[in-house]
Structure formats: structure tokens, C-alpha cells
Coordinates of C-alpha atoms in Angstrom, one line a residue:
Chain A
X11 CA -10.0 21.4 -1.2
X12 CA -6.7 20.3 -2.5
X13 CA -6.4 17.7 -5.2
X14 CA -4.4 14.8 -3.7
X15 CA -4.1 12.6 -6.8
X16 CA -1.1 12.5 -9.1
X17 CA -1.0 15.3 -11.7
X18 CA 0.9 15.0 -14.9
X19 CA 4.1 16.8 -15.1
X20 CA 4.4 17.9 -18.7
X21 CA 7.9 17.6 -20.4
X22 CA 9.2 18.8 -23.7
X23 CA 7.7 15.7 -25.5
X24 CA 4.3 15.8 -23.8
X25 CA 3.6 19.5 -23.3
X26 CA 1.4 19.8 -26.4
X27 CA -0.7 16.8 -25.4
X28 CA -1.5 18.3 -22.0
X29 CA -2.0 21.8 -23.5
X30 CA -4.5 20.1 -25.8
X31 CA -6.5 18.5 -23.0
X32 CA -6.6 21.8 -21.2
X33 CA -8.5 23.1 -24.3
X34 CA -10.6 20.0 -24.4
X35 CA -8.9 18.6 -27.5
X36 CA -7.3 15.2 -27.7
X37 CA -4.1 15.9 -29.6
X38 CA -1.9 13.1 -31.0
X39 CA 1.4 13.3 -32.8
X40 CA 1.4 12.2 -36.4
X41 CA 4.6 11.5 -38.1
X42 CA 5.6 13.8 -41.0
X43 CA 7.7 11.0 -42.5
X44 CA 5.6 7.9 -42.5
X45 CA 2.2 9.4 -41.5
X46 CA 1.7 7.1 -38.5
X47 CA 0.2 8.3 -35.2
X48 CA 2.2 7.6 -32.1
X49 CA 1.5 7.7 -28.3
X50 CA 3.1 8.5 -25.9
X51 CA 4.5 11.4 -27.8
X52 CA 8.3 11.6 -28.4
X53 CA 10.5 13.6 -30.7
X54 CA 11.6 10.8 -33.0
X55 CA 9.1 8.5 -34.8
X56 CA 9.7 5.0 -33.5
X57 CA 8.9 3.6 -37.0
X58 CA 10.9 5.8 -39.4
X59 CA 12.9 8.0 -36.9
X60 CA 11.8 11.2 -38.6
X61 CA 11.8 14.2 -36.2
X62 CA 9.1 15.8 -38.4
X63 CA 5.7 15.6 -36.7
X64 CA 2.4 17.5 -36.5
X65 CA -0.1 17.5 -33.7
X66 CA -3.5 16.5 -34.9
X67 CA -6.8 16.5 -33.1
X68 CA -7.9 12.9 -32.6
X69 CA -11.5 11.8 -33.1
X70 CA -11.7 10.9 -29.4
X71 CA -13.3 7.7 -30.3
X72 CA -12.1 4.2 -29.5
X73 CA -12.8 0.8 -28.1
X74 CA -12.0 -0.9 -24.8
X75 CA -8.9 -3.2 -25.3
X76 CA -8.7 -4.3 -21.7
X77 CA -9.8 -3.0 -18.3
X78 CA -9.5 -3.4 -14.5
X79 CA -11.8 -2.5 -11.7
X80 CA -10.0 -1.1 -8.7
X81 CA -11.8 -2.2 -5.5
X82 CA -9.0 -1.9 -3.0
X83 CA -7.7 1.7 -2.9
X84 CA -4.0 2.4 -2.8
X85 CA -3.3 4.5 -1.0
X86 CA -6.6 4.6 0.8
X87 CA -6.4 8.2 1.9
X88 CA -6.2 9.2 -1.8
X89 CA -8.5 6.8 -3.6
X90 CA -10.8 5.7 -0.7
X91 CA -13.7 7.8 -2.0
X92 CA -13.2 6.7 -5.7
X93 CA -13.5 2.9 -5.5
X94 CA -14.7 1.1 -7.4
X95 CA -13.2 2.8 -10.4
X96 CA -12.3 1.5 -13.9
X97 CA -8.9 1.9 -15.6
X98 CA -8.8 0.8 -19.2
X99 CA -6.5 0.6 -22.2
X100 CA -8.4 2.3 -25.0
X101 CA -7.7 1.4 -28.6
X102 CA -8.1 4.8 -30.3
X103 CA -9.4 4.9 -33.9
X104 CA -6.1 6.4 -34.9
X105 CA -4.3 3.1 -34.1
X106 CA -2.7 3.9 -30.8
X107 CA -3.6 2.7 -27.2
X108 CA -4.1 5.1 -24.3
X109 CA -4.6 4.4 -20.6
X110 CA -7.5 6.2 -19.0
X111 CA -10.6 5.8 -16.9
X112 CA -14.0 4.6 -18.1
X113 CA -16.7 6.8 -16.6
X114 CA -20.4 7.2 -17.1
X115 CA -21.3 3.6 -16.6
X116 CA -21.2 1.1 -13.8
X117 CA -18.0 -1.0 -13.7
X118 CA -19.9 -4.2 -14.3
X119 CA -21.3 -2.7 -17.6
X120 CA -17.9 -2.4 -19.2
X121 CA -17.5 -5.0 -22.0
X122 CA -14.6 -5.9 -24.3
X123 CA -14.5 -3.9 -27.5
X124 CA -17.1 -1.5 -26.1
X125 CA -17.2 1.8 -28.0
X126 CA -16.1 4.8 -25.9
X127 CA -15.5 8.5 -26.6
X128 CA -13.4 11.1 -24.8
X129 CA -14.7 13.6 -22.2
X130 CA -12.6 16.2 -20.5
X131 CA -12.4 16.6 -16.7
X132 CA -10.9 19.8 -15.4
X133 CA -9.5 18.3 -12.2
X134 CA -7.6 21.5 -11.3
X135 CA -7.5 25.0 -12.8
X136 CA -4.4 24.0 -14.7
X137 CA -4.9 20.3 -15.5
X138 CA -7.5 18.5 -17.6
X139 CA -7.6 14.7 -17.8
X140 CA -9.0 12.9 -20.8
X141 CA -11.5 10.2 -19.7
X142 CA -13.7 8.0 -21.7
X143 CA -17.5 7.3 -21.6
X144 CA -19.6 4.8 -23.5
X145 CA -20.6 5.9 -27.0
X146 CA -19.2 7.6 -30.1
X147 CA -18.9 11.2 -30.9
Chain B
X261 CA 21.1 -18.8 -27.8
X262 CA 22.9 -20.2 -24.7
X263 CA 25.9 -22.2 -25.9
X264 CA 27.3 -23.5 -22.6
X265 CA 25.0 -26.4 -21.9
X266 CA 26.1 -28.4 -18.8
X267 CA 29.3 -26.4 -18.4
X268 CA 28.2 -24.3 -15.5
X269 CA 26.6 -25.3 -12.2
X270 CA 24.8 -24.1 -9.1
X271 CA 27.1 -25.6 -6.5
X272 CA 25.5 -24.2 -3.3
X273 CA 22.2 -22.7 -2.1
X274 CA 21.3 -20.6 1.0
X275 CA 18.3 -18.7 2.3
X276 CA 17.1 -17.0 5.4
X277 CA 13.8 -17.5 7.1
X278 CA 10.9 -15.9 5.3
X279 CA 8.9 -13.5 7.5
X280 CA 6.7 -10.4 7.5
X281 CA 9.0 -8.5 9.8
X282 CA 12.6 -9.6 9.9
X283 CA 13.7 -6.9 12.4
X284 CA 17.0 -7.1 10.6
X285 CA 18.8 -5.1 8.0
X286 CA 18.7 -6.1 4.4
X287 CA 22.5 -6.3 4.5
X288 CA 22.3 -8.9 7.3
X289 CA 19.7 -11.0 5.4
X290 CA 21.9 -10.9 2.3
X291 CA 25.0 -11.8 4.2
X292 CA 23.3 -14.8 5.9
X293 CA 22.0 -16.2 2.6
X294 CA 25.4 -15.7 0.9
X295 CA 27.3 -17.3 3.8
X296 CA 24.9 -20.3 3.8
X297 CA 25.3 -20.8 0.0
X298 CA 29.0 -20.7 0.3
X299 CA 29.0 -23.2 3.2
X300 CA 26.6 -25.4 1.4
X301 CA 29.1 -25.7 -1.4
X302 CA 32.0 -26.1 1.0
X303 CA 33.7 -23.0 -0.4
X304 CA 35.1 -20.4 2.0
X305 CA 34.1 -16.9 1.1
X306 CA 37.8 -16.0 0.8
X307 CA 37.7 -18.1 -2.4
X308 CA 34.8 -16.3 -4.0
X309 CA 35.7 -13.6 -6.5
X310 CA 32.3 -12.3 -7.7
X311 CA 28.9 -11.3 -6.6
X312 CA 25.9 -10.6 -8.8
X313 CA 22.5 -9.4 -7.4
X314 CA 19.4 -7.7 -8.6
X315 CA 17.3 -5.1 -6.8
X316 CA 14.5 -2.6 -7.3
X317 CA 16.1 0.2 -5.3
X318 CA 15.2 -1.8 -2.2
X319 CA 18.4 -3.8 -1.4
X320 CA 22.1 -3.7 -0.8
X321 CA 24.8 -3.9 -3.5
X322 CA 27.3 -6.8 -3.8
X323 CA 30.2 -4.7 -2.5
X324 CA 28.3 -4.3 0.8
X325 CA 28.0 -8.0 1.2
X326 CA 31.6 -8.5 0.2
X327 CA 32.6 -5.9 2.9
X328 CA 30.3 -7.3 5.6
X329 CA 31.6 -10.8 5.1
X330 CA 35.2 -9.7 4.8
X331 CA 35.7 -11.2 1.3
X332 CA 39.1 -10.2 0.2
X333 CA 38.9 -11.3 -3.4
X334 CA 35.3 -10.4 -4.4
X335 CA 36.4 -7.9 -7.0
X336 CA 33.7 -8.5 -9.6
X337 CA 30.5 -7.1 -8.0
X338 CA 27.6 -6.3 -10.3
X339 CA 24.1 -5.1 -9.3
X340 CA 21.3 -5.4 -11.9
X341 CA 18.3 -3.1 -11.7
X342 CA 15.4 -5.4 -12.2
X343 CA 12.3 -6.9 -10.9
X344 CA 11.2 -10.5 -11.1
X345 CA 12.4 -10.6 -14.7
X346 CA 16.0 -10.7 -13.4
X347 CA 15.8 -13.7 -11.0
X348 CA 17.4 -16.1 -13.5
X349 CA 19.3 -13.4 -15.3
X350 CA 21.7 -12.9 -12.4
X351 CA 22.7 -16.6 -12.7
X352 CA 23.1 -16.2 -16.4
X353 CA 25.2 -13.1 -15.8
X354 CA 27.4 -15.0 -13.4
X355 CA 28.0 -17.7 -16.0
X356 CA 28.8 -15.1 -18.7
X357 CA 31.3 -13.4 -16.4
X358 CA 33.0 -16.7 -15.6
X359 CA 33.1 -17.7 -19.2
X360 CA 34.7 -14.4 -20.1
X361 CA 37.4 -14.9 -17.5
X362 CA 36.1 -12.0 -15.3
X363 CA 35.6 -14.2 -12.2
X364 CA 35.7 -17.9 -11.3
X365 CA 33.2 -18.5 -8.5
X366 CA 30.3 -16.1 -8.1
X367 CA 27.6 -15.6 -5.5
X368 CA 24.1 -14.5 -6.7
X369 CA 21.5 -13.2 -4.3
X370 CA 18.3 -11.3 -3.9
X371 CA 17.6 -9.8 -0.4
X372 CA 14.8 -7.6 0.7
X373 CA 12.6 -6.5 3.5
X374 CA 9.7 -6.7 1.1
X375 CA 7.0 -6.5 3.8
X376 CA 8.4 -4.5 6.7
X377 CA 10.5 -2.2 4.5
X378 CA 9.9 -1.2 0.9
X379 CA 6.7 -2.8 -0.3
X380 CA 6.7 -3.4 -4.1
X381 CA 3.0 -4.1 -4.2
X382 CA 2.1 -1.1 -2.1
X383 CA 2.2 1.3 -5.0
X384 CA 4.8 3.5 -6.6
X385 CA 5.3 7.0 -5.6
X386 CA 2.4 9.2 -6.4
X387 CA 4.3 11.0 -9.1
X388 CA 3.2 11.4 -12.7
X389 CA 6.3 12.2 -14.8
X390 CA 7.9 10.4 -17.7
X391 CA 5.9 7.4 -18.6
X392 CA 3.8 7.6 -15.4
X393 CA 2.2 10.9 -16.5
X394 CA 0.0 8.7 -18.7
X395 CA -0.9 6.2 -16.0
X396 CA -0.8 7.6 -12.5
X397 CA -3.3 10.4 -13.0
X398 CA -5.9 7.7 -13.7
X399 CA -5.3 5.8 -10.5
X400 CA -3.2 3.1 -12.3
X401 CA -0.4 2.8 -9.8
X402 CA 0.3 -0.6 -8.2
X403 CA 1.7 -3.7 -9.8
X404 CA -1.5 -5.7 -9.0
X405 CA -3.3 -3.0 -11.0
X406 CA -0.7 -3.3 -13.8
X407 CA -1.0 -7.0 -14.2
X408 CA -4.7 -7.3 -13.7
X409 CA -4.9 -5.6 -17.2
X410 CA -2.9 -8.5 -18.7
X411 CA -5.1 -11.1 -16.9
X412 CA -8.3 -9.5 -18.2
X413 CA -6.9 -9.5 -21.7
X414 CA -6.3 -13.3 -21.4
X415 CA -9.9 -13.7 -20.3
X416 CA -11.2 -11.5 -23.1
X417 CA -9.3 -13.4 -25.7
X418 CA -9.5 -16.9 -24.5
X419 CA -12.4 -17.1 -22.1
X420 CA -10.1 -17.9 -19.1
X421 CA -12.1 -18.3 -15.9
X422 CA -11.7 -17.4 -12.3
X423 CA -11.7 -21.1 -11.4
X424 CA -8.8 -21.7 -13.7
X425 CA -6.8 -18.9 -12.0
X426 CA -7.9 -20.5 -8.7
X427 CA -6.3 -23.8 -9.7
X428 CA -2.9 -22.1 -9.6
X429 CA -3.5 -20.6 -6.2
X430 CA -4.9 -23.8 -4.7
X431 CA -2.1 -25.9 -6.1
X432 CA 0.6 -23.6 -4.7
X433 CA -1.0 -23.6 -1.3
X434 CA -1.3 -27.4 -1.2
X435 CA 2.4 -27.6 -1.9
X436 CA 3.2 -25.0 0.8
X437 CA 1.4 -27.0 3.4
X438 CA 4.3 -29.5 3.0
X439 CA 7.0 -26.8 3.2
X440 CA 8.2 -25.9 6.7
X441 CA 9.7 -22.6 5.4
X442 CA 6.5 -21.5 3.6
X443 CA 4.8 -18.4 5.1
X444 CA 1.2 -19.5 4.2
X445 CA 0.6 -23.1 5.2
X446 CA -3.2 -23.0 6.0
X447 CA -5.0 -25.3 3.6
X448 CA -7.0 -23.5 0.9
X449 CA -9.9 -24.8 -1.1
X450 CA -11.4 -23.5 -4.4
X451 CA -14.3 -22.2 -2.3
X452 CA -11.8 -20.2 -0.2
X453 CA -10.3 -18.8 -3.4
X454 CA -13.6 -17.9 -4.9
X455 CA -14.8 -16.3 -1.6
X456 CA -11.7 -14.1 -1.3
X457 CA -12.4 -10.4 -1.9
X458 CA -11.6 -8.6 -5.1
X459 CA -8.6 -6.3 -4.8
X460 CA -8.5 -5.2 -8.4
X461 CA -10.7 -7.2 -10.8
X462 CA -10.1 -9.7 -12.2
X463 CA -7.7 -10.3 -9.2
X464 CA -9.0 -11.6 -5.9
X465 CA -6.8 -11.4 -2.8
X466 CA -5.7 -15.0 -3.4
X467 CA -4.5 -14.3 -6.9
X468 CA -1.9 -12.0 -5.5
X469 CA 1.5 -13.1 -4.1
X470 CA 2.8 -12.6 -0.6
X471 CA 5.1 -9.8 0.6
X472 CA 8.1 -11.1 2.4
X473 CA 11.3 -10.2 4.3
X474 CA 14.2 -12.6 3.4
X475 CA 17.1 -13.4 1.2
X476 CA 18.1 -16.3 -1.2
X477 CA 21.6 -16.9 -2.6
X478 CA 23.3 -19.5 -4.9
X479 CA 26.9 -20.1 -5.7
X480 CA 27.7 -20.4 -9.4
X481 CA 30.9 -21.9 -10.8
X482 CA 32.1 -24.0 -13.7
X483 CA 31.4 -27.7 -13.9
X484 CA 35.1 -28.5 -13.5
X485 CA 35.4 -26.6 -10.3
X486 CA 32.1 -27.9 -9.0
X487 CA 33.4 -31.4 -9.0
X488 CA 35.5 -30.7 -6.0
X489 CA 32.8 -29.0 -4.0
X490 CA 30.7 -30.4 -1.2
X491 CA 27.3 -31.0 -2.9
X492 CA 26.4 -32.6 -6.2
X493 CA 26.3 -29.9 -8.8
X494 CA 23.1 -28.9 -10.5
X495 CA 23.9 -28.1 -14.1
X496 CA 22.5 -25.2 -16.2
X497 CA 21.4 -26.9 -19.5
X498 CA 19.8 -23.8 -21.0
X499 CA 18.9 -20.2 -20.2
X500 CA 17.3 -17.3 -21.9
X501 CA 16.4 -13.7 -21.1
X502 CA 14.4 -11.1 -23.0
X503 CA 11.0 -10.3 -24.3
X504 CA 9.2 -8.9 -27.4
X505 CA 9.0 -5.6 -29.1
X506 CA 7.9 -2.5 -27.2
X507 CA 8.9 -3.7 -23.7
X508 CA 8.1 -0.2 -22.5
X509 CA 9.9 2.5 -20.6
X510 CA 9.9 0.6 -17.3
X511 CA 8.6 -2.7 -15.9
X512 CA 5.1 -1.3 -15.5
X513 CA 4.7 0.3 -18.9
X514 CA 3.2 -1.9 -21.5
X515 CA 1.1 0.7 -23.4
X516 CA 2.7 -0.3 -26.7
X517 CA 3.1 -4.1 -26.0
X518 CA 1.6 -6.0 -29.0
X519 CA -0.9 -8.2 -27.1
X520 CA -1.4 -8.5 -23.4
X521 CA -2.8 -12.0 -23.5
X522 CA 0.8 -13.1 -24.2
X523 CA 3.9 -12.2 -22.2
X524 CA 7.7 -12.4 -22.6
X525 CA 7.7 -16.2 -22.4
X526 CA 6.8 -16.8 -26.1
X527 CA 9.7 -14.6 -27.2
X528 CA 12.4 -16.6 -25.3
X529 CA 11.0 -20.1 -25.7
X530 CA 13.0 -21.1 -28.8
X531 CA 16.3 -19.9 -27.3
X532 CA 15.6 -21.6 -24.0
X533 CA 14.7 -25.0 -25.4
X534 CA 17.2 -24.8 -28.2
X535 CA 20.1 -24.1 -25.9
X536 CA 19.0 -26.7 -23.4
X537 CA 18.5 -29.4 -26.0
X538 CA 15.3 -30.6 -24.4
X539 CA 11.6 -29.8 -24.8
X540 CA 8.8 -29.1 -22.3
X541 CA 7.8 -32.7 -22.1
X542 CA 11.2 -33.5 -20.6
X543 CA 10.6 -31.2 -17.6
X544 CA 10.0 -33.1 -14.3
X545 CA 9.3 -30.1 -12.1
X546 CA 8.6 -26.4 -13.0
X547 CA 9.0 -23.5 -10.7
X548 CA 7.1 -20.8 -12.6
X549 CA 7.0 -17.1 -11.6
X550 CA 3.7 -16.6 -9.9
X551 CA 3.5 -13.0 -8.7
X552 CA -0.1 -13.4 -9.8
X553 CA -1.9 -16.5 -10.8
X554 CA -2.4 -15.5 -14.4
X555 CA 1.3 -15.3 -15.1
X556 CA 1.6 -19.0 -14.7
X557 CA -0.9 -19.6 -17.5
X558 CA 0.8 -17.2 -19.9
X559 CA 4.2 -18.8 -19.3
X560 CA 2.9 -22.3 -19.7
X561 CA 1.5 -21.2 -23.1
X562 CA 4.5 -19.1 -24.2
X563 CA 7.0 -21.8 -23.3
X564 CA 5.1 -24.4 -25.2
X565 CA 3.6 -26.6 -22.5
X566 CA 0.3 -26.1 -24.1
X567 CA -1.1 -24.1 -27.0
X568 CA -1.9 -20.4 -26.9
X569 CA -5.0 -19.8 -24.9
X570 CA -5.1 -23.2 -23.4
X571 CA -3.3 -22.4 -20.2
X572 CA -6.5 -22.3 -18.3
X573 CA -7.7 -25.7 -19.2
X574 CA -4.1 -27.1 -18.9
X575 CA -3.9 -26.3 -15.2
X576 CA -7.2 -28.0 -14.4
X577 CA -7.7 -31.6 -13.4
X578 CA -4.7 -32.1 -11.3
X579 CA -2.1 -31.8 -14.1
X580 CA 0.0 -29.3 -12.2
X581 CA -0.3 -30.9 -8.8
X582 CA 2.7 -32.5 -7.1
X583 CA 1.8 -35.9 -8.3
X584 CA 0.5 -34.6 -11.7
X585 CA 2.0 -34.6 -15.2
X586 CA 3.8 -31.3 -14.6
X587 CA 4.3 -30.4 -10.9
X588 CA 4.6 -26.7 -10.5
X589 CA 5.8 -24.5 -7.6
X590 CA 6.5 -27.3 -5.3
X591 CA 7.5 -24.9 -2.5
X592 CA 4.3 -23.0 -2.7
X593 CA 5.6 -20.3 -5.1
X594 CA 5.4 -16.6 -4.5
X595 CA 1.8 -17.1 -3.8
X596 CA 2.3 -19.2 -0.7
X597 CA 5.9 -19.8 0.1
X598 CA 7.4 -16.3 0.0
X599 CA 8.1 -13.4 -2.3
X600 CA 11.8 -13.3 -2.7
X601 CA 11.3 -11.9 -6.2
X602 CA 11.5 -15.3 -7.9
X603 CA 14.9 -16.3 -6.6
X604 CA 13.3 -18.7 -4.1
X605 CA 12.2 -20.6 -7.2
X606 CA 15.8 -21.3 -8.0
X607 CA 16.5 -22.5 -4.5
X608 CA 13.5 -24.9 -4.7
X609 CA 14.5 -26.2 -8.1
X610 CA 18.0 -27.1 -6.8
X611 CA 16.5 -28.8 -3.7
X612 CA 14.2 -30.9 -6.0
X613 CA 17.1 -31.9 -8.2
X614 CA 19.2 -32.9 -5.3
X615 CA 16.3 -34.9 -3.9
X616 CA 16.4 -32.8 -0.7
X617 CA 12.8 -31.5 -0.8
X618 CA 11.4 -33.6 2.0
X619 CA 7.7 -34.3 1.9
X620 CA 7.2 -32.2 -1.2
X621 CA 9.9 -34.1 -3.2
X622 CA 8.9 -34.9 -6.8
X623 CA 10.0 -38.5 -7.4
X624 CA 13.0 -38.9 -9.7
X625 CA 13.2 -35.2 -10.6
X626 CA 16.0 -34.9 -13.1
X627 CA 15.2 -31.8 -15.1
X628 CA 13.7 -28.6 -13.7
X629 CA 12.5 -25.4 -15.2
X630 CA 12.7 -22.0 -13.4
X631 CA 11.1 -18.9 -14.8
X632 CA 11.0 -15.3 -13.7
X633 CA 8.9 -12.5 -15.1
X634 CA 5.3 -11.8 -15.9
X635 CA 5.0 -9.0 -18.4
X636 CA 7.2 -7.7 -21.2
X637 CA 10.5 -9.3 -20.2
X638 CA 11.7 -12.2 -18.2
X639 CA 14.3 -15.0 -17.8
X640 CA 14.2 -18.7 -17.5
X641 CA 16.6 -21.6 -17.0
X642 CA 16.5 -25.4 -17.5
X643 CA 18.5 -27.2 -14.8
X644 CA 19.4 -30.8 -14.4
X645 CA 21.0 -33.0 -11.7

């Protein structure tokens, strides 16, 4: 069966992130100049403009900053089997926010500030998406 | 800050019918609205030397309208890539161009087949590249889905309720019942609102604006020139455009926005009121960008009509009704009149200030607010008769 949903197209800035998820590791850029994490990844630090950065494995832990419950699938032929599903902005412990899905609990059980931890879903042989479930690792 | 208080005017307005299926080209819609705005001002199109529009890749450029209407002197044509954020910006741009001597009399328009053609609410392409590689793979694709995230954050932070959102929807509909050009004129109760199905929680169907085919246009010129035109001028007292830090890589992206319980409005408020020389309490009628109900609450807070977090209680108890302390969206707004990307708000504000709004006229309306935008950037104007 073909996977009909959008798949990330890695670019020079994001390739290490998606290579990391493929290995079931949540990788974040950490600035070599000021030490701050950033997401989405980019060559220059938005804070100090340093091009020096290392990729560091994140804890995978965070909390729910905000979330939505998609009930009406758009487009229906792609998401009809998935609704209801939860999309959230996750505040990672490293101080950056990341969009993802909340899985492993009913949509109505998601609460503000709820602790979540990453899990890795191999959606195709080449692509792994980081999703989040209740709890901490 | 806007330094041209009362020196520029909206001298003419025009619009097409608002429908679900125009059966016409976007160019034809744009041409009709522009021709009507020119005629309303009593200015032949031959005398117009500029056109400024905005679009989302779904419209026609100003040069096309100038060509279709045979405008020999429309040399200054500019198209701004933007969403609802740009609906007042095009008027501001026209003023800036005239002030700089680049043109003298400028048409501004927004034209779209937003229901029968390119549907903004229907989802972006199912691609995941650039910034969308971090959103689309998780099924976060449509604008209702984008803005539901903001609305939820307001609920988390301030305890905003569905009933408070519903006040905005019900108020807009009540106004639309008095507006012959409104697309949705069936009366709506709070029970109807609460019973409408969830599309993307926290949004119900009735939190979400319409999709429309249509066009709106206005004619902008200097106060001096407007004196000789057919209609009483509506003066631009103040205007502001912008937003906060980390506005994102496109209109959807707000991953790095500081706090989604607040939007662009708080960042432009000082410039808006400072330039206009008035304050929120002076506003007689407010046409507030309502792509979704929540955006009204955040703009009321950000622009200082109430304190942070109090937008929900502010809209309750009839305060925003046509006969209330601050009548909003007297035409029915994007929620019930039509979705011409916020430019229909400008048309309505001018109608109100001219005293031409028929059954929905706010008595003695002298100062109007128009806003445009819901997320990280937006524009607003203060107008007076």
C-alpha cells in the first residue's frame, strides 16, 4: 500500500534531523557560539549568527504547549481513516517548540502542560516521523 | 508611526455580488469592482494612475485590470503577496506611493473566486518542503488547523469558552440578517452555534468564515483632490502594519512565535493609535478581521479595547452588538457576509461613515476601525468621516 500523506523532503539544513529520526534519535542543532538550541534547523544561529553548530541528541521529553483535534479530514481521501487525530506544539525540554502528533491516548485526554515523550514511527522504508506519547523517558 | 493623519482619503468604493460560484473570471470580478469604485468617486478610469492589490497566488495583477479597463495612465501597478494581513496594507501602500509622488489617484482591490476557484481554506498542497516539512507530515495542513492552535492557547491561558467564541459568530450573523449582500442571512442562535459540528477542535463549523467569489475595490487619493470628487471623503486618521518577533517563514508558520494567546495586534497598537491621535474609546464602529471567531478576541485585547485575556468576557452581554458599546462587523464579517480576505471590512467601514449602511447603520458613526490579520502579522486603519 502506498503512503499517501506528505513526506518530508530533507534539504541541506534539515537533512541531519531526518537522518536522526531514521535512526530513532531526535537530533537538535546546538549553537557553537552561544550554546542555544534551535528548531527548525538552519545554518546560522538566529541569536548570535554563528555558523558553528553541533547536532545533539535531545532528551525527547517535553510538554504540550497547545493542541488541536482534527475531526474533519482534509483531504478526506488522505486523512479520512485517521480522524480524529491530535496535532500539538510540543515545548521540548531543550527550550524549542516542535509540531507533531500526540498518540497513545484519546484526544479528549490531552491536557495543557501534559508531559510527553518522543516515539518513532517508520512510516515508509526511508522516512521516520517523531511523534509524542504521554509520559517521560 | 503614520504621520499623514487626515491627509489621505478613501474617495470611492465598489464591490461585486458575493457568491459561491461566480461563473466569471477573477479578472472580470476585479474589473467590475474597480470600475464601480471609480464611478462612485466620479473619477474616470482615464484619470487613475495607480493600482495596488494583494493576492495569495489566486488573483490577477493590477496591470491586467488596467489593461482590461483600458486605463492609459495606470503606470504604477503593484501586487502584494499576502493574506488577510494585507487588506489594510494595500491602502497604506497607495498612500505611501502618492505621498512619494509615484502616483496621484490609486485603486486598491482584492478579487478572488475563493469558493469556486482556489479555496484558501481547503488545504495547501500536500507537499512537505521548506517549513512545511515540519508541519504537513503530521496532518497539519489547513488554515483552520493552523489557527485552532492559537485559539486553544487562548483557552489554556485565559479560560476562554466556546460560548464566548459563539458570541462573535452570533453577533456577526445578526448583523448579516440586515445586509442584503450578505451570503449567510439565516438567523443563528447560541444553541445553533453550540450544536454545530467540530471541524478542528476547538473550532466548530460556525467558528469558521465563509468561502466566497467576489471582489472589492476602493479609490485612494489625497484630501485635496478628494474635495472635488463625487462622494464625501473618508479620511485615514491612522494606520499600522506589522507584527512581533519570529513572524515565521510564511503565513502559516508560527513555530517560534512567542505566545499564541496573543497575535500581531498588540505589536501595532501603539503605532495605530499614536498616528491616529485617538484611542479605542473613540471608535464608533469596528470591522475586525474574523476569519475565525477567536481572532476577534485577540485583536480586541491587543488593540487595547480590553485587557489581555479579557476578550472573551468583553464580547459577552451585548457589548459588540449593533446597538452596543462597540458595534463590530456590522456587515456580518467574514463569518457571515463574505470572505473577500478582509477588504470587505474596508467597504463596510466607509459605508458606515458615509451613513449609507441602511438598516444596519450605526447611529452617528464618526470614527471606524478596520483590521486585517489573525496571526503573526496584520494591518489596521482608523478612519473618520
